[in-house]
Amino acid sequence: MPSNSNSNHRDVDYVFRVGGEGGEGVISTGEMLTQTLARAGYDIYTFRTYPAEIKGGHANYQVRASGKVLLSYGAAVDVLLAFNQEAYDKHIGDVRAGGVVLYDSDSFTAAARESLIYYPVPLTSLATEKIGVKLTKNIVALGVLGQLFDIPLPTFEHLLKERFGRKGETVVQKNLQALHVGAEYIAHQRKQDAILLGPGPRQTKSLILSGNESLCLGAIAVGCRVYAGYPITPASDIMEFLAKELPKLGGFVVQTEDEIAAIGAVLGASFAGAKAMTATSGPGFSLMTEMMGLGVVAEIPAVIVNVQRVGPSTGMPTKTEQGDLYLACYGGHGNCPRIVMALTSVEDCFYGIMRAFNMAEQFQLPVVVLSDASLGHRKATVPVPDLSRVPVIERRKPSLEELVNYKRYQYTPEHVSPMSVPGVSGGGYIAEGLEHDETGYPAASNHENHLRATNKRYGKFHAVEQMANELTRIYGEPHPEIGIIGWGSTEGVIREAVQLAQEKGYSVGALHPKILYPQPLAKLTEFLQGTKAVIIPEVNYSGQFATLLRKRFAYDFVQLNKCIGLPFTPKEILDKIEEVAAHVHSGRRSSAYAAKL
Amino acid sequence: MAQVKEYIGKVKPDWCPGCGDFAVLNALQRALADLDIAPHNVQVVSGIGCSSNLPGFINAYGFHGLHGRSLPVATGARLGNHDLTVIATGGDGDGYGIGVGHFVHTCRRNVNMTYIVMDNQVYGLTTGQASPTTEKDIVTKSTPEGTIEIALSPIALALTCGATYVARGFSGDNLHLAQMIKGAIEHKGFALVDVFSPCVTYNKHNTYPWFRERVYKLEDEKHDTADFRLAMEKAFEWGARIPLGLFYKVERPTYEDEEPALRSGTPLAKQPLQRTDLAAIMEDFI
């Protein structure tokens, strides 16, 4: 059994997948593997699907580990750990040729495929006979992985001590034993594969965060101290995180009776002067639309996170989709300018939510922040955040002069008015949901006033659009032949596809805005010039961003839509680039060949 | 002591002449003056309806939001700055119809605030449809053959949901109403004051004379406000005799008492931003 490290660990790039019965520790096995790989110095990128049921059903967890920065969950599986036949059957097709299958030979016998390498390991009997606890089979499996692929066993040991320390020394010892039982067993088998990791290249500390966790940390950093929400998958863990952490900082979480009350409490708390947010998913977001309109017309800072899942209606609660963009931009009645932004990566969840609060405060309106199930629940290694990157912005308060005959909705060149808070003498006003004049008094029958007030509210968009341009990222060629425009969580996978396409010699570049409404028109215009075709990949059916762009640009965009509740793989986007490039080069009209995945 | 005139807003109420809501506005202003609460420390939150226009007519901070949604906003405002005296106002359609879900849970939550419902048993602003407190068989614009549903009992609902101060007033007795509101503001916890506030335009059934013939005051009959069962019994008394006054009052820790962040003193809205503890949280994710 060799234990020498890979000579160049920067070349390490492997996808591990664990599958088995839900509720039997598949997820925690995946998490421990992930944490160990990250602490060993690798960049990690997880992907998990889990059943909507709580116990039972199939569960799996995937982690990609690499010596380089990871942008997607990868393509084919290098190592499959299957605890039962169902897991084997479901995932065997995803394992690359030459890949490795480790499985519990007490549970089933795999009909071996020639192109793959098999390690049958009696995980259950090793656990029951050597340790006396059946569930330690997960830890036995980790020992096997560690020994076989040279993932540092001391890092596993450290983690087990941390994880089980609270349950007492006996439990810790049993788990350490289980780890070594697994390692010992496989050490006596012949190694047939060439996968070896050793310590990874990264020396500095980094955090292992899910998108939702990263978002919570960013919210705390920017000063959010009130969270109001209602439980909903896949956003509930935001509430749970903040319920644990906010009280330590003098803040708190209110669990409300529904999402309408949640956003109502956010508006009330923000009106009173506190920074507040709510997070939800599609069904809850639908309920919030009326209150969002109130936030716009009464000009109250608020942050509304929507961790999108498959809709419409209850849809597929644990699966991912980018299907709420129309609702985010246009949901609700009336002419109703709100800011819509989309988070692009686990790291961006931190800085993005900070920007969202800043924009809400600066422009005094609700900011919708779109995440999705794939981003919210995947884990990634993230550099320790640098708080100086996003300074904290507070809302404009009235000066002493402005408090004389105070006008809450005073017309100003930048369309933002001084906002008093209750408790300030002379600053009294009514936050008004009826159309109102500068003082806040209702003007429900004043026709000219309505236009002027609407102009004021839309006027804020001039400055926001500037920011949208500044926050737009371009990857690959800035003036490509084949352009790609994406939004939200597809950033990484698009970047990876662009890199792959460039390596193949294509002229490709991708534009990825962070603010979607209002749109970064200057950046988009500049990018579109000179392109021969532009692909818009979206994890939805109808191409919601493409539709919004068609309203502003007479351009024959090529849609690439994936609507099966799963995120894109780099290959799917690469294939589209190659297909479109072929059409472009043969002079055919590209979009006529657009097909749905 | 403050003067009532300090609480008079810049805009004159546009309610119909004779509307019961005038008396409620007046009683609220009187109660605030009696309690000497500075106008800038008063936060009045409302929904939509004739009575929900009240924040526009009082000198204080106001929030005129969505139909049925005053209580969540009031809760947020109170929790954001618990130095404020928070008063939610609205009507029976707003509070007991579209917003009844919030009413149920706000009672349960026992946030320290006062909820005044101007109950005229009809939808006034939409010109006369049946409301949740319209009596059975009453003809309205939306029920030409008479209402089918029975009326909801706000007092009984508040009691079962855990409100800690439950009272009823009548716009025909302004001094008594001001007392009820004053008691509600002074009470530590969620206080409901349901007010018979006749709609002179669209409710020709529950008129001032109709109430005057029937109402009596619980305090005149030595009602025990600590007796929950008795309060429930009185909540359903309707017909020849209808009780006014304080049905029930109990001390129970408020949401603010139970929430450590609020117990400690400084309102959230006034706390400076502290970032020092973020590093400690991050330690959990390495």
XYZ file of N, CA and C in Angstrom, chain A residues 8-14 37 40-44 64-70 197 199-202:
75
model
N 2.479 16.395 -7.493
C 1.961 17.744 -7.745
C 0.494 17.810 -7.323
N 0.284 18.247 -6.077
C -1.087 18.244 -5.573
C -1.969 19.309 -6.204
N -1.346 20.218 -6.978
C -2.185 21.196 -7.701
C -3.012 20.501 -8.775
N -2.519 19.372 -9.216
C -3.251 18.642 -10.244
C -4.404 17.817 -9.678
N -4.459 17.729 -8.361
C -5.546 16.965 -7.748
C -6.887 17.588 -8.130
N -7.780 16.800 -8.647
C -9.139 17.273 -8.940
C -10.037 16.048 -9.032
N -10.638 15.696 -7.913
C -11.425 14.471 -7.856
C -12.832 14.733 -7.330
N -11.084 17.176 3.734
C -10.423 17.579 2.500
C -10.086 19.072 2.536
N -7.332 19.720 4.897
C -6.080 19.190 4.362
C -5.474 20.139 3.331
N -6.228 21.198 2.981
C -5.659 22.209 2.095
C -6.209 22.211 0.681
N -7.366 21.554 0.490
C -7.968 21.534 -0.847
C -9.152 22.476 -0.937
N -9.396 22.947 -2.148
C -10.608 23.691 -2.437
C -11.722 22.660 -2.575
N -12.858 22.915 -1.967
C -13.936 21.937 -2.078
C -15.202 22.579 -2.633
N -16.334 17.685 -4.545
C -15.213 17.764 -5.473
C -14.077 18.457 -4.727
N -12.911 17.890 -4.798
C -11.752 18.471 -4.116
C -10.681 18.738 -5.147
N -10.041 19.902 -5.029
C -9.041 20.257 -6.035
C -7.945 21.132 -5.436
N -6.794 21.078 -6.054
C -5.699 21.960 -5.668
C -5.870 23.351 -6.261
N -6.827 23.487 -7.166
C -7.085 24.805 -7.765
C -8.467 25.303 -7.332
N -8.762 26.570 -7.655
C -10.065 27.138 -7.301
C -11.158 26.415 -8.093
N -12.197 25.990 -7.394
C -13.263 25.226 -8.041
C -14.445 26.123 -8.413
N -3.953 11.745 -2.871
C -4.080 13.184 -2.629
C -2.912 13.754 -1.828
N -1.303 15.992 1.394
C -1.739 17.311 1.855
C -1.939 18.254 0.674
N -2.937 19.127 0.752
C -3.257 20.044 -0.342
C -2.377 21.272 -0.323
N -2.476 22.111 -1.377
C -1.566 23.246 -1.524
C -1.890 24.448 -0.624
N -3.122 24.575 -0.197
C -3.469 25.794 0.531
C -2.932 25.750 1.955
